[in-house]
Each structure stands twice: as structure tokens, then as C-alpha cells.
XYZ file of C-alpha atoms in Angstrom:
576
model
C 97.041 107.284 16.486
C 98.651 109.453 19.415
C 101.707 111.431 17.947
C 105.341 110.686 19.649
C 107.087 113.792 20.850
C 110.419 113.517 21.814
C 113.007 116.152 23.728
C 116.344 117.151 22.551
C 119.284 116.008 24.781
C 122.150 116.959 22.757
C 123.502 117.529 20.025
C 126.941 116.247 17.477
C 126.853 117.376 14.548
C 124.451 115.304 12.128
C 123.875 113.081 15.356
C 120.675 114.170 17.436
C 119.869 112.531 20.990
C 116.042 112.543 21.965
C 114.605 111.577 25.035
C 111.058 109.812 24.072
C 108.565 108.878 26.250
C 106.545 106.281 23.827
C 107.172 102.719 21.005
C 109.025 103.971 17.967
C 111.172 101.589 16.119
C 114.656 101.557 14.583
C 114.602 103.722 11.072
C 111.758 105.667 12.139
C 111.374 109.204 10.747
C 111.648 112.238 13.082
C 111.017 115.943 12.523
C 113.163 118.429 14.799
C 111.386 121.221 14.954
C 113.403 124.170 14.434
C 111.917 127.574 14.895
C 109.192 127.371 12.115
C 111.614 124.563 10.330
C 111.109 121.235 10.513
C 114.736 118.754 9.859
C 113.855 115.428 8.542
C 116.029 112.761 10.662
C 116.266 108.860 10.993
C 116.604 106.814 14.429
C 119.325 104.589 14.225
C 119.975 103.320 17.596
C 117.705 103.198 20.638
C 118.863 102.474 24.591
C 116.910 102.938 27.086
C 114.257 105.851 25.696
C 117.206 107.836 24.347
C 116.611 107.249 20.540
C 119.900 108.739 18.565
C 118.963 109.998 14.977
C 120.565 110.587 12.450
C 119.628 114.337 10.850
C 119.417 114.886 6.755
C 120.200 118.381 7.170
C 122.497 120.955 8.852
C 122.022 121.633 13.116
C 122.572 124.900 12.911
C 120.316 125.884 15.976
C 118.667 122.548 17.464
C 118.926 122.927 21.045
C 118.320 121.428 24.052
C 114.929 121.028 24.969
C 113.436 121.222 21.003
C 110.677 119.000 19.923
C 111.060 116.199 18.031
C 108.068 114.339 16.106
C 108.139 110.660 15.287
C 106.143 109.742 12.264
C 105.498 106.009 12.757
C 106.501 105.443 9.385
C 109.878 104.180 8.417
C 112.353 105.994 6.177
C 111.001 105.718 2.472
C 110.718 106.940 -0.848
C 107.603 107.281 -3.320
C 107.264 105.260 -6.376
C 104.960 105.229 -9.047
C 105.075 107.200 -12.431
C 107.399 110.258 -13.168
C 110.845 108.760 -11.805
C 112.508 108.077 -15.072
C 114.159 111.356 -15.974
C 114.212 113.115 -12.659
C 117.170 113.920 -10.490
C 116.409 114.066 -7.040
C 118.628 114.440 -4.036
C 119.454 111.416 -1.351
C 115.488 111.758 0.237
C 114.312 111.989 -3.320
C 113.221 115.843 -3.072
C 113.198 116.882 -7.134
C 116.036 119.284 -7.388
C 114.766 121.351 -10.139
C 111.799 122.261 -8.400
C 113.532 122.969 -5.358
C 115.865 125.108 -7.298
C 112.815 127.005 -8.397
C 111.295 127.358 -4.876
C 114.548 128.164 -2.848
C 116.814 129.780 -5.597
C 120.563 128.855 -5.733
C 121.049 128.110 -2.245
C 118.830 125.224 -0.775
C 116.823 125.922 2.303
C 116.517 123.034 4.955
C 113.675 121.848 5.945
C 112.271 122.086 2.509
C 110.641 118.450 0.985
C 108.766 118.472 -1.973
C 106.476 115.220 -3.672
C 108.674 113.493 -5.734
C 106.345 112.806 -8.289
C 104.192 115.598 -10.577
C 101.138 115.732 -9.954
C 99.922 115.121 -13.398
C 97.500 113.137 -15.336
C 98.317 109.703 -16.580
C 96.671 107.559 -19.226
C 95.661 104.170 -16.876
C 94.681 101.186 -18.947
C 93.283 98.511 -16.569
C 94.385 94.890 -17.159
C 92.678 93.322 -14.048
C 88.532 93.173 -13.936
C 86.642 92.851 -10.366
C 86.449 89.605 -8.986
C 90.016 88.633 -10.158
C 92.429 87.827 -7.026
C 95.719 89.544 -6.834
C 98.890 90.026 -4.767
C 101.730 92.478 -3.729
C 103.709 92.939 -6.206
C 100.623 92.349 -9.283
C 100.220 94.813 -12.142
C 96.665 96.449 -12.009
C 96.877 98.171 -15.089
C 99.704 100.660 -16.851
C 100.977 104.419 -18.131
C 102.884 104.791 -20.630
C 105.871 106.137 -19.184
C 108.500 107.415 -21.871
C 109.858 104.536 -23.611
C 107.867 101.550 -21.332
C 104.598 100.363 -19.939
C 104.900 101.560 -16.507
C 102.937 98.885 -14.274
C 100.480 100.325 -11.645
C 101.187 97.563 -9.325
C 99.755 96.534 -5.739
C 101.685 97.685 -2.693
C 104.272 95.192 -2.035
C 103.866 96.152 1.527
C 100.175 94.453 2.181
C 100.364 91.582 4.337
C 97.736 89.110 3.580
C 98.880 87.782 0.267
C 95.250 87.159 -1.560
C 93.200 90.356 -2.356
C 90.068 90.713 -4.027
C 89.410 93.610 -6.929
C 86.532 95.178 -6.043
C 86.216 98.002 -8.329
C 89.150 99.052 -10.883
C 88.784 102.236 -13.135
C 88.024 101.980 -16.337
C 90.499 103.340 -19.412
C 90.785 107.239 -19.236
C 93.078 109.744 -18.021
C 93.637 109.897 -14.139
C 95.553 111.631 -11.383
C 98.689 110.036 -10.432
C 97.389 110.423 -6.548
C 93.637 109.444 -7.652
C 92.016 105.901 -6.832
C 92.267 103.722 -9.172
C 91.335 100.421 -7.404
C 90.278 99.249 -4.630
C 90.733 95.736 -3.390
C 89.819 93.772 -0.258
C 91.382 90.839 1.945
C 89.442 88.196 2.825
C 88.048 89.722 5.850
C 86.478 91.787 3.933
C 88.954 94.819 4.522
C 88.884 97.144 1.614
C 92.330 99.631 0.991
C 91.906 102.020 -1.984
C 94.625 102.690 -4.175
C 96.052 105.725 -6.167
C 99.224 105.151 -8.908
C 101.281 106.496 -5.912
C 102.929 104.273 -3.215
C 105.968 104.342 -0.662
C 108.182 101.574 0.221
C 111.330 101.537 3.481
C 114.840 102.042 1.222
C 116.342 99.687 3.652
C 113.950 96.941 3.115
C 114.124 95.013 0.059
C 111.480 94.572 -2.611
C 111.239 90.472 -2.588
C 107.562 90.139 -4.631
C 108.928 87.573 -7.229
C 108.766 83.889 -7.726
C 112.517 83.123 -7.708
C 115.785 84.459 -7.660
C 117.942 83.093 -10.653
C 121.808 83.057 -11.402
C 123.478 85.441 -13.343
C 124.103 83.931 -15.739
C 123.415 86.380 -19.090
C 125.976 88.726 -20.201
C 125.370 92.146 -19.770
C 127.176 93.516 -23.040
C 128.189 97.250 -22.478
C 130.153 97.089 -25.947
C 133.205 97.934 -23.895
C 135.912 95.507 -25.309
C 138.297 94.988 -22.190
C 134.886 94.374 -20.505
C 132.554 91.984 -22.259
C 135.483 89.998 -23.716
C 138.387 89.521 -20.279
C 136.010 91.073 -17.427
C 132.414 90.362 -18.113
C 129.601 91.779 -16.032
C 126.678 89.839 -15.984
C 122.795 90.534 -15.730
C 122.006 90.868 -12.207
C 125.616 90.506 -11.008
C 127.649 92.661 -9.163
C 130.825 94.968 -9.940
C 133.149 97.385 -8.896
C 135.490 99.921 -10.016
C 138.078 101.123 -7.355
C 140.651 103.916 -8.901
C 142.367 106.932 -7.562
C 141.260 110.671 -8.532
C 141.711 111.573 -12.013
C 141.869 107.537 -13.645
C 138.654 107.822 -16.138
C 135.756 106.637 -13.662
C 133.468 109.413 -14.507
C 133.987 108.703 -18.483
C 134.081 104.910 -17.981
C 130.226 105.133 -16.294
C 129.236 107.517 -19.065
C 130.206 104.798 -21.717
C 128.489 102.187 -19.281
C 125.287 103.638 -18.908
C 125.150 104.900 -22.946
C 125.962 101.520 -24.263
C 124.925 98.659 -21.837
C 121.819 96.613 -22.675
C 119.915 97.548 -20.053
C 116.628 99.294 -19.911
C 116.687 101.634 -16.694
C 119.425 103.418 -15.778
C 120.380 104.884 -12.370
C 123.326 107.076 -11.538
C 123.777 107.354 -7.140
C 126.456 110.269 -7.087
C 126.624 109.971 -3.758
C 128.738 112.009 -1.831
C 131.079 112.637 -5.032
C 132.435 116.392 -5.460
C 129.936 118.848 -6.649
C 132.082 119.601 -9.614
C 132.256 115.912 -10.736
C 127.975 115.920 -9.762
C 127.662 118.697 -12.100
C 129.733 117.090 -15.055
C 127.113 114.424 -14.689
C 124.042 116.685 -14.719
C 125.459 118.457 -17.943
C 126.536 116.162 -19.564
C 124.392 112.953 -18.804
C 121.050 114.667 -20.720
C 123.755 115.430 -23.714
C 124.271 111.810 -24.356
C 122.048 110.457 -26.701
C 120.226 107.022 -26.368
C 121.536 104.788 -29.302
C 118.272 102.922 -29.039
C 116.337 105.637 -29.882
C 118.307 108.870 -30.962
C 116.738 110.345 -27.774
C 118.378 111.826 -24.848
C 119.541 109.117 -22.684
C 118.048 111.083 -19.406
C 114.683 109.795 -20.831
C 115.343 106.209 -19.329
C 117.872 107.622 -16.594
C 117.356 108.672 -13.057
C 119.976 110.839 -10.930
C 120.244 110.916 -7.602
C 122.235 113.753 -6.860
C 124.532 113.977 -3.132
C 127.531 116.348 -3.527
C 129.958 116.103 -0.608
C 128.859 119.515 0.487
C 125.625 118.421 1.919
C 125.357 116.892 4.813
C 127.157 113.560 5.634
C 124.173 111.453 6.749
C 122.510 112.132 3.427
C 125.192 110.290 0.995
C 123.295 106.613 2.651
C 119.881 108.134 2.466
C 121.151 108.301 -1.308
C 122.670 104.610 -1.624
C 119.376 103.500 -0.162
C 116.563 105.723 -2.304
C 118.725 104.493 -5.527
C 118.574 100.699 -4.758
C 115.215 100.748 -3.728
C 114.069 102.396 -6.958
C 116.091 100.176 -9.391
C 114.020 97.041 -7.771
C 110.994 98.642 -8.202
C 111.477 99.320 -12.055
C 113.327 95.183 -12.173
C 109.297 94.513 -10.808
C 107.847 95.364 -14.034
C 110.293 93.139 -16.091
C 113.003 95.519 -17.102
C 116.669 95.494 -16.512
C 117.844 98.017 -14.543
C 122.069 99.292 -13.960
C 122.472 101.324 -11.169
C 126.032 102.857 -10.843
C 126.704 104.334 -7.217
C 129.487 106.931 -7.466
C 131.416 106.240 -5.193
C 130.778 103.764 -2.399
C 133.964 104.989 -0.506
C 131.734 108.446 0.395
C 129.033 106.519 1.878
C 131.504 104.037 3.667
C 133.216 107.407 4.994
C 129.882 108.631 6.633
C 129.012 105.586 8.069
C 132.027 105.865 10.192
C 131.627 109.519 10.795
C 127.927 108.536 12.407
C 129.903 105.527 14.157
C 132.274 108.077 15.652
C 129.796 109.723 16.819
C 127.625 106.531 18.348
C 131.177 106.182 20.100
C 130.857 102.758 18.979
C 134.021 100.400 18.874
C 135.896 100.984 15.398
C 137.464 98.287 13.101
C 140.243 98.750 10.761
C 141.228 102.450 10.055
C 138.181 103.405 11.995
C 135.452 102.475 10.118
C 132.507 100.619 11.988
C 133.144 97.134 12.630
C 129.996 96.592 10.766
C 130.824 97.992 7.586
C 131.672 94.519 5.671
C 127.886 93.550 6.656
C 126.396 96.264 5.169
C 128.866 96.524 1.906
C 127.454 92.849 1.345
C 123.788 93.546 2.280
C 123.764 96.666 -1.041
C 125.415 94.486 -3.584
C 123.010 91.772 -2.186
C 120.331 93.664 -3.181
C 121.126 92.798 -6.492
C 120.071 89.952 -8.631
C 117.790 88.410 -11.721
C 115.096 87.253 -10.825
C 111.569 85.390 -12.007
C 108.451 87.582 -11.640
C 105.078 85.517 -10.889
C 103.989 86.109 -14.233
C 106.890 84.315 -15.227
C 109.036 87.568 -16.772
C 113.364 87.736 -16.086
C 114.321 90.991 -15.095
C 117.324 91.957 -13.442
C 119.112 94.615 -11.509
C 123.188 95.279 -11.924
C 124.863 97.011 -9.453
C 128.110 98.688 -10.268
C 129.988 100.610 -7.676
C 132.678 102.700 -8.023
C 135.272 103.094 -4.808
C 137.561 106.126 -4.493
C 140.730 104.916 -2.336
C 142.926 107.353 -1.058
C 146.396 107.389 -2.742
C 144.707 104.637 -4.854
C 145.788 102.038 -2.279
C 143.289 98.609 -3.282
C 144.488 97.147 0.595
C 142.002 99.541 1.978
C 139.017 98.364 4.322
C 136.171 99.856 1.979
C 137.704 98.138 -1.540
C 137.835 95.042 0.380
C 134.813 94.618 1.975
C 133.577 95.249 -1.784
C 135.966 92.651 -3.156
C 134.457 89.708 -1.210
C 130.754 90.463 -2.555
C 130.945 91.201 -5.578
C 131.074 89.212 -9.336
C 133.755 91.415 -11.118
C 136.465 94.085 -10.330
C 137.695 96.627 -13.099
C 140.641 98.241 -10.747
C 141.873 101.348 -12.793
C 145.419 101.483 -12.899
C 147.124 105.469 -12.065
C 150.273 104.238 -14.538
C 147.568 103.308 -17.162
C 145.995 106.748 -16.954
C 149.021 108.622 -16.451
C 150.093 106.855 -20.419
C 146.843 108.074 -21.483
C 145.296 104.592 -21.588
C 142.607 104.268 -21.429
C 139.434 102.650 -20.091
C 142.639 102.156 -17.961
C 141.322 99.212 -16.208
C 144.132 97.216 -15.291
C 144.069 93.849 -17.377
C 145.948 91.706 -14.937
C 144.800 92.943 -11.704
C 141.412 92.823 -12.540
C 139.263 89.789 -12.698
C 135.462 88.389 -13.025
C 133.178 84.973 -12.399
C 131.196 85.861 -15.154
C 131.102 84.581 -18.861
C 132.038 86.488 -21.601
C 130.807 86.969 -25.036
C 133.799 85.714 -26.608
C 135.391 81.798 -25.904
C 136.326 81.580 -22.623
C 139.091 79.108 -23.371
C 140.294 81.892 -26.153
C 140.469 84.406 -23.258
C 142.823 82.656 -21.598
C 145.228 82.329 -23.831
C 145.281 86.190 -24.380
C 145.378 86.434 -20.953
C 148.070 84.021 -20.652
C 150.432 86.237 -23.090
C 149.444 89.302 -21.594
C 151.044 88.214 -17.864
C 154.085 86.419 -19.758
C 154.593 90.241 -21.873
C 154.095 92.474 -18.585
C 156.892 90.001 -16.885
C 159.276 90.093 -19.813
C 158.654 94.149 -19.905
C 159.545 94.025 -16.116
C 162.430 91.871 -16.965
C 163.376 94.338 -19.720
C 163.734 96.943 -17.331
C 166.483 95.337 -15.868
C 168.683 93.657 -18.856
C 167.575 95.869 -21.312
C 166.345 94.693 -24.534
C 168.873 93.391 -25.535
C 169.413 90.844 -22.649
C 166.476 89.353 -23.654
C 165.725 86.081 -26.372
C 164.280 86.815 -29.614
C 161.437 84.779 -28.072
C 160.521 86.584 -25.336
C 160.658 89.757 -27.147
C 157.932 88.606 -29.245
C 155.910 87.358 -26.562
C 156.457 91.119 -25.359
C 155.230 92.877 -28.315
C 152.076 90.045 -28.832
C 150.847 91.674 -25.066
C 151.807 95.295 -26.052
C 149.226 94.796 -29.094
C 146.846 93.232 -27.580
C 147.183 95.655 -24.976
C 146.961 98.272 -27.113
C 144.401 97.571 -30.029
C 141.798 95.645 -27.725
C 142.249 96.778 -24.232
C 141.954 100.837 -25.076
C 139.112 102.026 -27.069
C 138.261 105.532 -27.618
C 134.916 107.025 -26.110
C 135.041 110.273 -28.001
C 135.245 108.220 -31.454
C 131.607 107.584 -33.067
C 132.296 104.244 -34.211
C 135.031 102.748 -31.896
C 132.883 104.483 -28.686
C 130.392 101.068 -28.773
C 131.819 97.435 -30.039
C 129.376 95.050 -30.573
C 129.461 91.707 -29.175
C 129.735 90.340 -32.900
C 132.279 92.676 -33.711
C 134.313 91.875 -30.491
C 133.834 88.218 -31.158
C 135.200 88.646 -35.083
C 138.322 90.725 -34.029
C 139.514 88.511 -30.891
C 139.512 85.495 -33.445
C 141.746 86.975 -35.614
C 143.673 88.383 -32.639
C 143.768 84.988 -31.131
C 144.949 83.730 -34.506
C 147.884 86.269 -34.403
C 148.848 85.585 -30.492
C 149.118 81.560 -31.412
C 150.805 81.927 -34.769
C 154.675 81.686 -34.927
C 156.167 84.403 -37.482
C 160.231 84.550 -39.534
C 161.499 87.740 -38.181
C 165.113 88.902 -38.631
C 165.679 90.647 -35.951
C 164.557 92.522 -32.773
C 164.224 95.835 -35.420
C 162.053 93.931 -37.750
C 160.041 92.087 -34.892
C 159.334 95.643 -33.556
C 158.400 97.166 -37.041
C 156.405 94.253 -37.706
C 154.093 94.624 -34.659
C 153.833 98.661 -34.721
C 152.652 98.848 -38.585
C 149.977 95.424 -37.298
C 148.898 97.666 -34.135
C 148.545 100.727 -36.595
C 146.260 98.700 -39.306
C 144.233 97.519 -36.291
C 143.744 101.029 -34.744
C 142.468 102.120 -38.144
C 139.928 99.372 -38.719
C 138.578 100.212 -35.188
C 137.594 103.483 -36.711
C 134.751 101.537 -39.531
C 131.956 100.683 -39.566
C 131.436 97.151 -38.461
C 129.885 94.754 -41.823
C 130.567 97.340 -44.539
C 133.066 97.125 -47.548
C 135.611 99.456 -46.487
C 136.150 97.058 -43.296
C 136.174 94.111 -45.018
C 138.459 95.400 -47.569
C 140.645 96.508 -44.095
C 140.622 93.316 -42.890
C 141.638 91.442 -46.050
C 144.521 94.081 -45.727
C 145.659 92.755 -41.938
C 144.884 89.033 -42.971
C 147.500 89.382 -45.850
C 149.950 91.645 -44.145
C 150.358 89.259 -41.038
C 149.923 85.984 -42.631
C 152.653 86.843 -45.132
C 155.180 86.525 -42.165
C 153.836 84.142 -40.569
C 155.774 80.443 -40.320
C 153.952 76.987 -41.882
């Protein structure tokens, strides 16, 4: 095939003009050539042979005139074995090697395989003859913890193949042929363990999609008790700077029961991106005692490189978490934060001089918001396997103000929003997602109908406490005061858990299920109290007791021997 050369017409910032004289097609990836460089780019709009592009990498020196090659091959990343563990930057160039080639300071123009080139230990599970389609395991690695499935192309268009020769059990290169299979016209493709795949196409080689209806415990009380996320749902966590997002994912991806997890830091601060890259391979796995970066992937986009990157990231992260739900697993991916992306898009729309919505963000950007989180879902193999992906995304709003076009757009697509409260963090409470603001259409692990009711007396107690502000406390009924220090507890005892505590870190879903009944027990019960003094001792030496039994181990004698202690302390003032 002829190569497409294009001509420089100008240049704005990340945004490149070419004139091209030839077919290339919307997300099609370009090469400026710079000098002896060449900067990787994307079209994304054509009109009239002037194709605009998008450029991954600073424009320091394109001018006027420079070459530009098209590739014919849409914007994509590599999969196969070797992801899990790696952290790779938005076009999925491994950043430790790149480190090692270019030093501290990245050089553009630089793009590396994504996956070693090592050996892997291929154990076939197909035999010639046997038919197979897109998406089919033809044998599998062992790949850290999993079975990683050597699977068809899910890009081949005719849907029945033929094996015509598979390799045998042995030790192969990842980029060696392993297979080769042929349509029914008798066209034969070889295949290596190694294939690519457009981000911004998504992987759809299943039977079904299902609902999501599974709970996705991450042993986070507030969560999997008031705002459950569920497997292959969708959820967001908008906050300002400084409210505990960073240390809420941490806990997320540590403690959920998922098998793959993928953090998308894309565009954060490189000081936050660091925190992650120190401390994320410091976390160990509870599963196995292991470092958790053994089942994690990074993909790593400070806000210091360039803009157009941060969607190249959103895109390469997605696109790999469906490819790992295509073997069966569940995969999280957390995108840190969503507002960065949201802000280049309208940078690049600026720059398209395209007409702007609401606070000048493309009029577009609900659409794709929705298409992301869409991306999402649990779905039914065709051999019959559930595996899901969960997408969680995190949205920074400036001055932490929820009304904002970016949390919005997120609000109307997505299952569950944790909003993290400034005047929560600021009183050092924390996971200090708000528990009246937020909300979910998932199902919990703990009685729904139980919920409620603690819900219930948690709206009545933050009314009263506004009320209080007013009147004082003592303008207000013995009644209501006790309704008041009910929320405060609950607040206080279920709501914040401590991260940095080995035992209180991860609840399980039977332990949140035992506590909340007893809770529940204490919110309905009516008690004899003297006065407002008594009512207030009552309920700080009950929050105490609780606090301490959070710090023991769940089944064992010393927290049974606890609980028998809260059991007869409240039930001694409580009314027949």
C-alpha cells in the first residue's frame, strides 16, 4: 500500500493542520516528522483535505511545510502478555524503560513495545480442524496470578475460522506464531501472542451483556452497606483538592473483589502520580501477601505532559480493562480524575474553534462522558463465563462546586456517586464521603429496607444539628436530641473507618452485616434517659465501645466478649 504524506499548514499548540492529498480516516495515526524526530499524532477532524490532528507530544519546531505520514492504522494499543504490573504512559510506552533509554527527562518522539519481548510458556487448548472466532482462547501463559488467554483477534471479520496448525506445549516468543487459522475462503492469517486493538472502539466479542446486579464488596463500610457499587456498574467520586480521593482509591483497589486492577492517573499532578507509583507497589495484596502491583496496571499522565495525551490515557486504560474482562476476570479501573481529560477536550475544542457549551467545554462533552462509563458492564462470554468491568471515576471540581458541567455530565451515566464533603475532611472524617448527598441504584450487602431506616435518622439528626445551630441545645425536645446523637453515632462508628488501622482498614461483608444489625437494633430502640447530660454521656461511652471493637479481629473471643460488653451496656437503658 502507497504511503500518505501530508504538508504542514499550521500550527496551535497540540493542534496540527495537514494538507493531504489521499483517503485517511478519522483517528488515523500520523507521524510529523521533525528533524530526525518523528511526533506521534491523531486526526480528529477532516474538511475538505485539511485533516486537523491532534499531537501526543510537544511542537516545539513543526513548521510549515513538514511532512506528515499517515499510517492507515487507527490509534491503538498492544495487548497480549506482560500488561499486569507495568506502568505505561497515555500511548502505553513502558516508563521504566524509557526512563532507562532517555534518563530523567523524556525525549519526544521516543515509543517503545509495550510488551517484553520474552518467552512465555503456551499451552494449546484448541487442536486443528476445530472452528473458532474473535474473541476464542487458543491456548494460555501463565501470567502472575491467572491463565492469561492467547485469544483470536477480535478484529477479524468473517466470524468462522479454521485452525490449521496450533503449536504444540513449549516455551515461545511472545511475537512468535503460534497459530494459524483460515476463513472459509481459504485465507490463512498467522498469529503471534501479540495483537493491537483501536482504544476508541470497544471490545464487544461476548454472548450478552447482563445487569449489574452483584455487589462489588470493597470492605469499605459507608460503601457496601448505604452506597453500593456493583459488578460492572459505574461510579464516581467528585471532591475538591485535599478531601481523601487519593487514599479512598488506595483502599478501593487493595480491598475490592476484583481480579485486575487499573489505575488511569490521567492528567493528575505529578506529585499526586508519584504518591501512586510509590506507594501503589507498597501495598500488599491481601489475597496473596504479594505486592498488589502484581495484578495492577498504571497508566501514568501527569499534567505536565502534553494536554492531548490525558484522552490517549482514558482510552489505552478502558480498552485494556475489556481485554482482561475477555478472559473471565473482573476488572476495576479507577480514572484519576475525569475533570483533566474533560479539561483537554475543551482545550482541543478551543482550538477546532468549534461552538462551546456551558463554561466552554465542547458541546459534545455529555456524549462522550456517557460513551466511557458505557464502556462498562458484566457481561456473558461464549463459553458461558461472567466477567465484568467497574469503572470508577474520580472528578476534581474547582472550589468543589458539584453544579459544574463535567460532575454532571458524570451524574446522569453513572450507577453511584460518593461526593466527598470539604467540611467532612476539614473534621478529619473520613472516607469523607458525604452520607446524604451521596446516593446509588445498586444493592447492598446489608437489608436494604434496614438501610433506610439508618438513612432515615441520619437526615432527621443533620436537620436537628442544623436546627441546633439556631436555638441552641437547649431549644430543642429531649426527642430530637436523641434522634441527633443516634445520627452522630452512626455517623461516627460506621460511616468513618480508618485505612491506616490493620484490622478496621478492610470490613467484611459478614462483619458489616453483624454490626449494622445491632446498630439498627440501637437506632429503633427507645432508651430512659434523665436528661440531655446523661443522653449525651450515654451515646459518647456507646460510640467509644464501638470504635474499640472496630479495632478486633472479626469471629475471635476478644470480639465476642466486646460485643457481649455493648449488648449489655445499651440494652440496660433501653425501655420495654
Amino acid at each position: 500500500m502507497e504511503k500518505i504524506i501530508g504538508k504542514v499548514t499550521g500550527v496551535n499548540g497540540n493542534l496540527v493542520s495537514v494538507e493531504v492529498d489521499g483517503s485517511i480516516r478519522k483517528n488515523e495515526v500520523g507521524y510529523v516528522v521533525v528533524g530526525d524526530k518523528k511526533l506521534k499524532g491523531e486526526v480528529i477532524k477532516l474538511n475538505n483535505g485539511i485533516a486537523s490532528m491532534q499531537i501526543y507530544e510537544m511542537t516545539e519546531g513543526i513548521k510549515v511545510g513538514d511532512d506528515v505520514e499517515f499510517t492507515s492504522e487507527l490509534m491503538s494499543v498492544e495487548l497480549g502478555p506482560g500488561l499486569l504490573s507495568r506502568v505505561y504512559d497515555g500511548l502505553q510506552n513502558p516508563l521504566p524503560e524509557l526512563a532507562e533509554e532517555c534518563g530523567f527527562f523524556l525525549e519526544r518522539g521516543t515509543y517503545l513495545n509495550p510488551i517484553p519481548d520474552k518467552d512465555w510458556e503456551f499451552t494449546p487448548i484448541v487442536k486443528v480442524g476445530d472452528s473458532v472466532h474473535p474473541g476464542d482462547a487458543l491456548g494460555t501463559v501463565p501470567e502472575g496470578l491467572f491463565k492469561h488467554d492467547i485469544m483470536v483477534p477480535f478484529g477479524l471479520k468473517d466470524s468462522g475460522w479454521t485452525v490449521k496448525s496450533i503449536a504444540e506445549k513449549g516455551t515461545y516468543n511472545v511475537r512468535a506464531t503460534i497459530a494459524v487459522i483460515a476463513d472459509k475462503n481459504g485465507n490463512e492469517k498467522e498469529l503471534s501472542m501479540v495483537f493491537s486493538w483501536p482504544v476508541k472502539k470497544a471490545i464487544t466479542c461476548y454472548k450478552e451483556r447482563l445487569s449489574p446486579d452483584e455487589t462489588l464488596v470493597t470492605k469499605i463500610r459507608c460503601i457496601d452497606t448505604f452506597l453500593p457499587i456493583a459488578k460492572g456498574g459505574t461510579f464516581c467520586t467528585p471532591g475538591p483538592f485535599g478531601a481523601g480521593k487519593t487514599v479512598l482509591q488506595h483502599m478501593q483497589a487493595k480491598n475490592s473483589d476484583v481480579d485486575v486492577v487499573i489505575v488511569a492517573a490521567c492528567g493528575e499532578r505529578a506529585g499526586e502520580v508519584v504518591e501512586i507509583l510509590k506507594e501503589f507497589p507498597e501495598l500488599t495484596d491481601p489475597r496473596t501477601g504479594r505486592s498488589l502491583m502484581e495484578r495492577t496496571i498504571i497508566i501514568c499522565n501527569t499534567s505536565s505532559m502534553p494536554v492531548a495525551a490525558r484522552e490517549a490515557s482514558v482510552y489505552t486504560a478502558i480498552t485494556m480493562a475489556e481485554y482482561y474482562r475477555q478472559m473471565g476476570l473482573s476488572v476495576m479501573l479507577l480514572a484519576d480524575s475525569t475533570s483533566r481529560w474533560a479539561q483537554a477536550l475543551r482545550e482541543m475544542s478551543g482550538r477546532l474553534e468549534e461552538i462551546p457549551g456551558e463554561e466552554a467545554f465542547p458541546a459534545y462533552l455529555e456524549s462522550l462522558i456517557a460513551a466511557f462509563y458505557e464502556r462498562a458492564g458484566k457481561v456473558r462470554l461464549n463459553d458461558g463465563r461472567i466477567a465484568s468491568v467497574t469503572v470508577g471515576g474520580t472528578v476534581s471540581p474547582a472550589g468543589g462546586n458539584f453544579e459544574e458541567p463535567v460532575t454532571q455530565a458524570t451524574l446522569k451515566v453513572v450507577g453511584a456517586f460518593h461526593g466527598l464533603s470539604r467540611e467532612r475532611s476539614d473534621a478529619r472524617k473520613y472516607p469523607s464521603i458525604h452520607p446524604i448527598d451521596s446516593w446509588s441504584k445498586y444493592k447492598g450487602v446489608v437489608d436494604m429496607d434496614k438501610v433506610a431506616v439508618g438513612r432515615n435518622i441520619l437526615i432527621h439528626s443533620s436537620e436537628i444539628n442544623q436546627m441546633m445551630k439556631v436555638v441552641g441545645e437547649e431549644g430543642t425536645s429531649a426527642d430530637d436530641y436523641v434522634i441527633y446523637q443516634k445520627g452522630e453515632m452512626l455517623d461516627a462508628v460506621y460511616f468513618q473507618q480508618n485505612s491506616f488501622d490493620d484490622v478496621d482498614a478492610a470490613c467484611e461483608p459478614e462483619r458489616q452485616v453483624h454490626e449494622y444489625d445491632i446498630l439498627y437494633d440501637i437506632l429503633t430502640l427507645k432508651f430512659k434517659f434523665e436528661d440531655k447530660n446523661d443522653i449525651r454521656a450515654f451515646f459518647n461511652e456507646l460510640r467509644q465501645k464501638f470504635l474499640d471493637w472496630h479495632g478486633i479481629v472479626f469471629g475471635t473471643d476478644a470480639y465476642a466478649a466486646k460485643e457481649k460488653e455493648i449488648l449489655d451496656f445499651y440494652k440496660a437503658k433501653a425501655v420495654n
